[in-house]
Amino acid sequence: MTINAGLEGIVVAETDLSLVDGTNGYLVYRGNWAKDLAISRTYEDVVHLLWRGHLPSEQESEAFRAELAARRKLPDYLKTIIAALPPETDTMSVLRTATSAIGNRGYAWPPTFEQASDILAKAPTIIAYRHALNTGRDPIEPDESLGHAANYLYMLHGEKPTRVHTRALDAYIILTAEHGLNASTFTGRVITSTRSDIASAITGAIGALKGPLHGGAPSEVDTMLEEIGTKENAEPWLRGQIEGGERLMGFGHRVYKTMDPRAVALRLVSDSFAGEDPWFDLSVHVEETAVRLLKEYKPGRNLYPNVEFWAAAVLRGVRIPTDLYTPTFGLARMAGWSAHILEQADKNRLIRPESTYVGEMPKAS
Ligand code: SDX
């Protein structure tokens, strides 16, 4: 019996939410190229597409944006919980804890669009509220007149963002909104398959995304660039990492065996900050060098930049603090997690694989 520990290539569901084509490097959201949505629509429109099955009309778009905006404010009990967590608590743990508390108001089964909207709308406020406390600033209340991306930047920086920054962050959170059965989304589906509530399922998904092999990589890309420091140091540093058996953060992917289409799209978005980003030229050089060295050391493994490599450049560009890179990935993925949870609830088949027992058997009793 072959054990497939990573579930590589195991198909467990049919979905019309997204296609992640690792051979051709395609990412499709319900019949739309994700890269086209990233330049032409807002995050709220893409959430509507994923949840309701169609891109919203102008009226639907305005109504949904307003509905999410009205749910952004944190009730006092959530502010108390967020403030009570010890100062050393990382923001992904704060997001996980606060999200689990949202559901404690007894979310009934089955999960609903309203429950999903409540959690998705509050995620940016939870992150920004904790960041303000961590940095000794007065938290800024959400502004209902701003879109999802712009309001997040406003709560973080205390000033309304530029159109360039809003567009760039919208593109990032659209491109990371949904990605098939990645580890965190599959976690959410497993929890939903037991008929547990959506807040529990998203809490579990946040826990999975936190890991550096999954969502924890973008801040590690910044650390890598900082350690490399100069173009001259790129090759020796990267060689040392690979020879030492280390993984290069922002490279490789379980599904994409060609360029991650999100990395391609975000590389174009980061061009809009090329002048402001001290690490832009270094990022271009590190990308080229790493691809060449990974081909040399790991021939046939098809290791290319994944979403995280250029996500770091875009998040740097819109001045998201490095410790908030993964939480920002988390607020984006709330869309895909919820869409899969709603889809799983419809199918409602308990997910329960098997294992092979290799331990000793007791003597016959
Ligand atoms: C995300 O699933 C998703 O869709 C995830 C995601 C999403 O949107 O939800 O796309 C988001 O998780 C992006 C990935 C972010 N993580 C990183 O950038 C961390 C670095 N990447 C690696 O850890 C790795 O590429 C994984 C975990 C992403 C995928 O690893 P796999 O498919 O399990 O590959 P593997 O461990 O079987 O490795 C195969 C070979 C090995 O070499 P050998 O031991 O056979 O000689 O490739 C090597 C690995 O050592 N390898 C790498 C590498 N990734 C794989 N070598 C150096 N650097 C790397 N980054």
Coordinates of N, CA, C and O in Angstrom, one line a residue, residues 39-170:
I39 N -6.7 43.3 -12.5 CA -6.4 44.7 -13.1 C -7.7 45.4 -13.4 O -7.7 46.6 -13.6
S40 N -8.9 44.7 -13.3 CA -10.1 45.4 -13.8 C -11.2 45.4 -12.7 O -12.2 46.2 -12.9
R41 N -11.1 44.6 -11.7 CA -12.2 44.6 -10.7 C -11.7 44.9 -9.3 O -10.5 44.9 -9.0
T42 N -12.6 45.1 -8.4 CA -12.3 45.3 -7.0 C -12.3 43.9 -6.3 O -13.0 43.0 -6.7
Y43 N -11.7 43.9 -5.1 CA -11.7 42.6 -4.3 C -13.1 42.3 -4.0 O -13.5 41.1 -4.1
E44 N -14.0 43.2 -3.7 CA -15.4 42.9 -3.3 C -16.1 42.3 -4.5 O -16.9 41.3 -4.3
D45 N -15.8 42.7 -5.7 CA -16.5 42.1 -6.9 C -16.0 40.7 -7.0 O -16.9 39.8 -7.4
V46 N -14.8 40.4 -6.7 CA -14.3 39.0 -6.9 C -14.8 38.1 -5.8 O -15.2 37.0 -6.0
V47 N -15.0 38.7 -4.6 CA -15.7 37.9 -3.5 C -17.1 37.6 -3.9 O -17.5 36.4 -3.8
H48 N -17.8 38.5 -4.5 CA -19.1 38.3 -5.0 C -19.1 37.2 -6.1 O -20.0 36.3 -6.0
L49 N -18.2 37.3 -7.0 CA -18.1 36.2 -8.0 C -17.9 34.8 -7.4 O -18.6 33.9 -7.7
L50 N -17.0 34.7 -6.4 CA -16.7 33.4 -5.8 C -17.8 32.9 -5.0 O -18.2 31.7 -5.1
W51 N -18.5 33.8 -4.3 CA -19.6 33.4 -3.4 C -20.9 33.2 -4.1 O -21.6 32.2 -3.9
R52 N -21.2 34.1 -5.0 CA -22.6 34.1 -5.6 C -22.6 33.5 -7.0 O -23.6 33.3 -7.6
G53 N -21.3 33.4 -7.6 CA -21.3 32.7 -8.9 C -21.3 33.6 -10.1 O -21.2 33.1 -11.3
H54 N -21.4 34.9 -9.9 CA -21.3 35.8 -11.0 C -20.7 37.2 -10.6 O -20.8 37.5 -9.4
L55 N -20.1 37.8 -11.6 CA -19.5 39.2 -11.2 C -20.8 40.1 -11.0 O -21.7 40.0 -11.8
P56 N -20.7 41.0 -10.1 CA -21.9 41.8 -9.7 C -22.1 42.9 -10.8 O -21.2 43.4 -11.4
S57 N -23.4 43.2 -10.9 CA -23.8 44.4 -11.7 C -23.3 45.6 -10.9 O -22.9 45.5 -9.7
E58 N -23.5 46.8 -11.5 CA -23.1 48.0 -10.7 C -23.9 48.1 -9.4 O -23.3 48.4 -8.3
Q59 N -25.2 47.9 -9.5 CA -26.0 48.0 -8.3 C -25.6 46.9 -7.3 O -25.4 47.2 -6.1
E60 N -25.4 45.7 -7.7 CA -25.0 44.6 -6.8 C -23.7 44.9 -6.2 O -23.4 44.7 -5.0
S61 N -22.8 45.5 -7.0 CA -21.4 45.8 -6.5 C -21.5 46.8 -5.4 O -20.9 46.6 -4.3
E62 N -22.2 47.8 -5.6 CA -22.4 48.9 -4.6 C -23.1 48.4 -3.3 O -22.6 48.6 -2.2
A63 N -24.1 47.6 -3.5 CA -24.8 47.0 -2.3 C -23.9 46.1 -1.5 O -23.8 46.2 -0.3
F64 N -23.1 45.2 -2.2 CA -22.2 44.3 -1.5 C -21.1 45.0 -0.8 O -20.7 44.7 0.3
R65 N -20.6 46.1 -1.5 CA -19.5 46.8 -0.9 C -20.0 47.5 0.4 O -19.3 47.5 1.4
A66 N -21.2 48.0 0.3 CA -21.7 48.7 1.5 C -22.0 47.7 2.6 O -21.8 48.0 3.8
E67 N -22.5 46.5 2.2 CA -22.8 45.5 3.2 C -21.6 45.1 4.0 O -21.5 45.0 5.2
L68 N -20.5 44.9 3.2 CA -19.2 44.5 3.9 C -18.7 45.7 4.8 O -18.3 45.5 5.9
A69 N -18.8 46.9 4.2 CA -18.3 48.0 5.0 C -19.0 48.2 6.3 O -18.5 48.5 7.3
A70 N -20.3 47.9 6.3 CA -21.1 48.0 7.5 C -20.8 47.0 8.6 O -21.1 47.2 9.7
R71 N -20.1 46.0 8.2 CA -19.7 44.9 9.1 C -18.3 45.0 9.6 O -17.8 44.1 10.4
R72 N -17.6 46.1 9.3 CA -16.1 46.2 9.6 C -15.9 46.4 11.1 O -14.9 46.0 11.6
K73 N -16.8 47.2 11.7 CA -16.5 47.7 13.1 C -16.4 46.5 14.0 O -17.1 45.5 13.9
L74 N -15.5 46.6 15.0 CA -15.3 45.5 16.0 C -16.2 45.8 17.2 O -16.1 46.9 17.7
P75 N -17.0 44.8 17.6 CA -17.8 45.0 18.9 C -16.8 45.1 20.1 O -15.6 44.6 19.9
D76 N -17.2 45.6 21.2 CA -16.3 45.8 22.3 C -15.7 44.5 22.8 O -14.5 44.5 23.1
Y77 N -16.4 43.4 22.7 CA -15.9 42.2 23.3 C -14.7 41.7 22.5 O -13.7 41.2 23.0
L78 N -14.7 42.0 21.1 CA -13.5 41.6 20.3 C -12.3 42.5 20.6 O -11.2 42.0 20.7
K79 N -12.6 43.8 20.8 CA -11.5 44.7 21.1 C -10.8 44.3 22.5 O -9.6 44.3 22.6
T80 N -11.7 43.9 23.4 CA -11.2 43.4 24.7 C -10.3 42.2 24.6 O -9.2 42.1 25.1
I81 N -10.8 41.2 23.8 CA -10.0 40.0 23.5 C -8.7 40.3 22.9 O -7.6 39.9 23.3
I82 N -8.7 41.2 21.8 CA -7.5 41.5 21.1 C -6.5 42.2 22.0 O -5.3 41.9 22.0
A83 N -7.0 43.1 22.8 CA -6.1 43.9 23.7 C -5.5 43.0 24.8 O -4.4 43.3 25.3
A84 N -6.3 42.0 25.2 CA -5.8 41.1 26.3 C -4.7 40.2 26.0 O -4.0 39.7 26.8
L85 N -4.5 39.9 24.7 CA -3.5 38.9 24.3 C -2.1 39.5 24.6 O -1.8 40.7 24.3
P86 N -1.2 38.7 25.1 CA 0.2 39.2 25.5 C 0.9 39.9 24.4 O 0.7 39.6 23.2
P87 N 1.7 40.9 24.7 CA 2.4 41.7 23.6 C 3.2 40.9 22.6 O 3.3 41.2 21.5
E88 N 3.7 39.7 23.1 CA 4.5 38.9 22.2 C 3.7 38.1 21.2 O 4.2 37.3 20.4
T89 N 2.4 38.1 21.3 CA 1.5 37.3 20.5 C 1.6 37.8 19.0 O 1.4 39.0 18.7
D90 N 1.9 36.9 18.1 CA 2.1 37.3 16.7 C 0.7 37.6 16.1 O -0.3 37.1 16.6
T91 N 0.6 38.4 15.1 CA -0.7 38.9 14.6 C -1.5 37.8 13.9 O -2.8 37.8 14.0
M92 N -0.9 36.7 13.4 CA -1.7 35.6 12.8 C -2.4 34.9 14.0 O -3.6 34.5 13.9
S93 N -1.8 34.8 15.2 CA -2.4 34.2 16.3 C -3.5 35.1 16.9 O -4.6 34.6 17.3
V94 N -3.3 36.4 16.7 CA -4.4 37.4 17.1 C -5.6 37.2 16.2 O -6.8 37.1 16.6
L95 N -5.3 37.1 14.9 CA -6.4 37.0 13.9 C -7.2 35.6 14.1 O -8.4 35.6 14.1
R96 N -6.4 34.6 14.4 CA -7.0 33.2 14.7 C -7.9 33.3 15.9 O -9.0 32.8 15.9
T97 N -7.4 33.9 17.0 CA -8.1 34.0 18.3 C -9.4 34.8 18.1 O -10.5 34.4 18.5
A98 N -9.2 36.0 17.5 CA -10.4 36.9 17.4 C -11.4 36.3 16.5 O -12.6 36.3 16.7
T99 N -11.0 35.6 15.4 CA -12.0 35.0 14.4 C -12.8 33.9 15.2 O -14.0 33.8 15.0
S100 N -12.1 33.2 16.0 CA -12.8 32.1 16.7 C -13.8 32.7 17.6 O -14.9 32.1 17.9
A101 N -13.5 33.9 18.2 CA -14.5 34.5 19.1 C -15.7 35.1 18.3 O -16.8 35.1 18.9
I102 N -15.5 35.5 17.1 CA -16.7 36.0 16.3 C -17.7 34.9 16.3 O -18.9 35.1 16.5
G103 N -17.3 33.6 16.1 CA -18.3 32.5 15.9 C -18.9 32.1 17.2 O -19.9 31.4 17.2
N104 N -18.3 32.6 18.3 CA -18.9 32.1 19.6 C -20.3 32.6 19.9 O -20.9 32.3 20.8
R105 N -20.8 33.5 18.9 CA -22.2 33.9 19.1 C -23.1 32.9 18.6 O -24.2 33.2 18.1
G106 N -22.6 31.6 18.5 CA -23.5 30.5 18.2 C -23.9 30.5 16.7 O -25.1 30.5 16.4
Y107 N -22.9 30.5 15.8 CA -23.3 30.4 14.4 C -24.0 29.1 14.1 O -23.5 28.0 14.4
A108 N -25.2 29.2 13.6 CA -26.0 28.0 13.4 C -25.6 27.3 12.0 O -25.0 28.0 11.2
W109 N -25.8 26.1 11.9 CA -25.5 25.3 10.6 C -26.8 25.5 9.8 O -27.9 25.5 10.3
P110 N -26.7 25.6 8.5 CA -25.5 25.7 7.6 C -24.8 27.0 7.6 O -25.5 28.0 7.9
P111 N -23.6 27.1 7.1 CA -22.9 28.4 7.0 C -23.7 29.3 6.0 O -24.3 28.8 5.1
T112 N -23.7 30.6 6.2 CA -24.4 31.5 5.4 C -23.5 32.6 4.8 O -22.4 32.9 5.3
F113 N -24.0 33.3 3.8 CA -23.2 34.4 3.2 C -23.0 35.5 4.3 O -22.0 36.1 4.4
E114 N -24.1 35.7 5.1 CA -24.0 36.7 6.1 C -22.9 36.4 7.1 O -22.1 37.3 7.5
Q115 N -22.8 35.1 7.6 CA -21.7 34.8 8.5 C -20.3 35.0 7.8 O -19.4 35.5 8.4
A116 N -20.3 34.5 6.5 CA -19.0 34.7 5.8 C -18.6 36.2 5.7 O -17.5 36.6 5.9
S117 N -19.6 37.0 5.4 CA -19.4 38.5 5.2 C -18.9 39.1 6.6 O -18.0 39.9 6.6
D118 N -19.5 38.6 7.7 CA -19.1 39.1 9.0 C -17.7 38.9 9.3 O -16.9 39.8 9.7
I119 N -17.2 37.7 9.0 CA -15.8 37.3 9.3 C -14.8 38.0 8.3 O -13.9 38.6 8.8
L120 N -15.2 38.0 7.0 CA -14.3 38.6 6.0 C -14.2 40.1 6.3 O -13.1 40.7 6.2
A121 N -15.3 40.7 6.6 CA -15.3 42.2 6.8 C -14.4 42.6 8.0 O -13.8 43.7 8.0
K122 N -14.4 41.8 9.0 CA -13.7 42.2 10.3 C -12.3 41.9 10.3 O -11.5 42.5 11.0
A123 N -11.8 41.0 9.4 CA -10.4 40.6 9.4 C -9.4 41.8 9.3 O -8.5 41.9 10.1
P124 N -9.6 42.7 8.3 CA -8.7 43.8 8.2 C -8.7 44.7 9.5 O -7.7 45.2 10.0
T125 N -9.9 44.8 10.1 CA -10.0 45.7 11.3 C -9.3 45.0 12.5 O -8.6 45.7 13.3
I126 N -9.4 43.7 12.6 CA -8.7 43.0 13.7 C -7.2 43.2 13.5 O -6.5 43.5 14.5
I127 N -6.7 43.0 12.3 CA -5.3 43.2 12.1 C -4.8 44.6 12.4 O -3.8 44.8 13.1
A128 N -5.5 45.6 11.9 CA -5.1 47.0 12.0 C -5.3 47.4 13.5 O -4.4 48.2 14.0
Y129 N -6.3 46.9 14.2 CA -6.5 47.3 15.6 C -5.3 46.8 16.4 O -4.8 47.5 17.2
R130 N -5.0 45.5 16.2 CA -3.8 45.0 17.0 C -2.5 45.7 16.6 O -1.7 45.9 17.5
H131 N -2.4 46.0 15.4 CA -1.1 46.7 14.9 C -1.0 48.0 15.6 O 0.1 48.4 16.1
A132 N -2.1 48.7 15.7 CA -2.1 50.0 16.4 C -1.7 49.9 17.9 O -0.8 50.6 18.4
L133 N -2.3 48.8 18.6 CA -1.9 48.6 20.0 C -0.4 48.2 20.1 O 0.3 48.7 20.9
N134 N 0.1 47.4 19.1 CA 1.5 47.0 19.1 C 2.4 48.2 19.0 O 3.5 48.2 19.5
T135 N 2.0 49.2 18.2 CA 2.9 50.3 17.9 C 2.5 51.5 18.7 O 3.0 52.6 18.4
G136 N 1.7 51.3 19.8 CA 1.4 52.4 20.7 C 0.6 53.6 20.1 O 0.7 54.7 20.5
R137 N -0.1 53.3 19.0 CA -1.0 54.4 18.4 C -2.4 54.2 18.7 O -2.9 53.0 19.0
D138 N -3.2 55.2 18.6 CA -4.7 55.0 18.8 C -5.2 54.3 17.6 O -5.0 54.7 16.5
P139 N -6.0 53.2 17.8 CA -6.6 52.5 16.7 C -7.5 53.5 15.9 O -8.1 54.3 16.5
I140 N -7.5 53.3 14.6 CA -8.3 54.1 13.7 C -9.6 53.3 13.3 O -9.5 52.1 12.9
E141 N -10.7 53.9 13.5 CA -12.0 53.2 13.2 C -12.1 53.0 11.7 O -11.7 53.9 10.9
P142 N -12.7 51.9 11.2 CA -12.9 51.8 9.7 C -13.7 52.9 9.1 O -14.6 53.4 9.8
D143 N -13.4 53.2 7.9 CA -14.1 54.3 7.1 C -15.0 53.6 6.1 O -14.5 53.0 5.2
E144 N -16.3 53.7 6.3 CA -17.3 52.9 5.5 C -17.3 53.5 4.1 O -17.8 52.8 3.1
S145 N -16.7 54.6 3.8 CA -16.8 55.2 2.5 C -15.7 54.6 1.6 O -15.7 54.8 0.4
L146 N -14.7 53.9 2.2 CA -13.6 53.4 1.4 C -13.8 51.9 1.1 O -14.5 51.2 1.8
G147 N -13.2 51.5 0.0 CA -13.3 50.0 -0.4 C -12.5 49.2 0.6 O -11.7 49.7 1.4
H148 N -12.5 47.9 0.4 CA -11.9 46.9 1.3 C -10.4 47.2 1.4 O -9.8 47.3 2.5
A149 N -9.7 47.3 0.3 CA -8.2 47.5 0.3 C -7.9 48.9 0.8 O -7.0 49.0 1.7
A150 N -8.6 49.9 0.3 CA -8.2 51.3 0.7 C -8.5 51.5 2.2 O -7.6 52.1 2.9
N151 N -9.6 50.9 2.7 CA -9.8 51.0 4.2 C -8.8 50.4 5.0 O -8.4 50.9 6.1
Y152 N -8.3 49.2 4.6 CA -7.2 48.5 5.3 C -6.0 49.4 5.4 O -5.4 49.6 6.5
L153 N -5.6 50.0 4.3 CA -4.4 50.8 4.3 C -4.6 52.1 5.1 O -3.8 52.5 5.9
Y154 N -5.9 52.6 5.1 CA -6.2 53.8 5.9 C -6.1 53.5 7.4 O -5.5 54.2 8.1
M155 N -6.6 52.3 7.8 CA -6.6 52.0 9.2 C -5.1 51.7 9.7 O -4.8 51.9 10.8
L156 N -4.3 51.2 8.8 CA -2.9 50.9 9.1 C -2.0 52.2 9.2 O -1.2 52.4 10.1
H157 N -2.3 53.1 8.2 CA -1.4 54.3 8.1 C -1.9 55.6 8.5 O -1.2 56.6 8.6
G158 N -3.3 55.6 8.8 CA -3.9 56.8 9.3 C -4.1 57.9 8.2 O -4.4 59.1 8.5
E159 N -3.9 57.5 7.0 CA -4.2 58.5 5.9 C -4.7 57.7 4.7 O -4.5 56.5 4.5
K160 N -5.6 58.4 3.9 CA -6.2 57.7 2.8 C -5.1 57.4 1.8 O -4.3 58.3 1.5
P161 N -5.1 56.2 1.3 CA -4.0 55.7 0.3 C -4.2 56.3 -1.0 O -5.3 56.8 -1.4
T162 N -3.1 56.4 -1.8 CA -3.1 56.8 -3.2 C -3.8 55.8 -4.0 O -4.0 54.6 -3.6
R163 N -4.3 56.2 -5.2 CA -4.9 55.3 -6.2 C -4.0 54.1 -6.5 O -4.4 53.0 -6.6
V164 N -2.7 54.5 -6.7 CA -1.7 53.5 -7.1 C -1.6 52.4 -6.0 O -1.6 51.2 -6.3
H165 N -1.5 52.8 -4.8 CA -1.4 51.9 -3.7 C -2.7 51.1 -3.5 O -2.6 49.8 -3.3
T166 N -3.8 51.7 -3.7 CA -5.1 51.0 -3.5 C -5.2 49.9 -4.6 O -5.6 48.8 -4.4
R167 N -4.9 50.3 -5.9 CA -5.0 49.4 -7.0 C -4.0 48.2 -6.8 O -4.3 47.1 -7.0
A168 N -2.8 48.5 -6.3 CA -1.8 47.5 -6.1 C -2.3 46.5 -5.0 O -2.2 45.3 -5.2
L169 N -2.8 47.0 -3.9 CA -3.2 46.1 -2.9 C -4.5 45.3 -3.3 O -4.6 44.1 -3.0
D170 N -5.4 46.0 -4.0 CA -6.5 45.2 -4.6 C -6.1 44.1 -5.5 O -6.6 43.0 -5.4

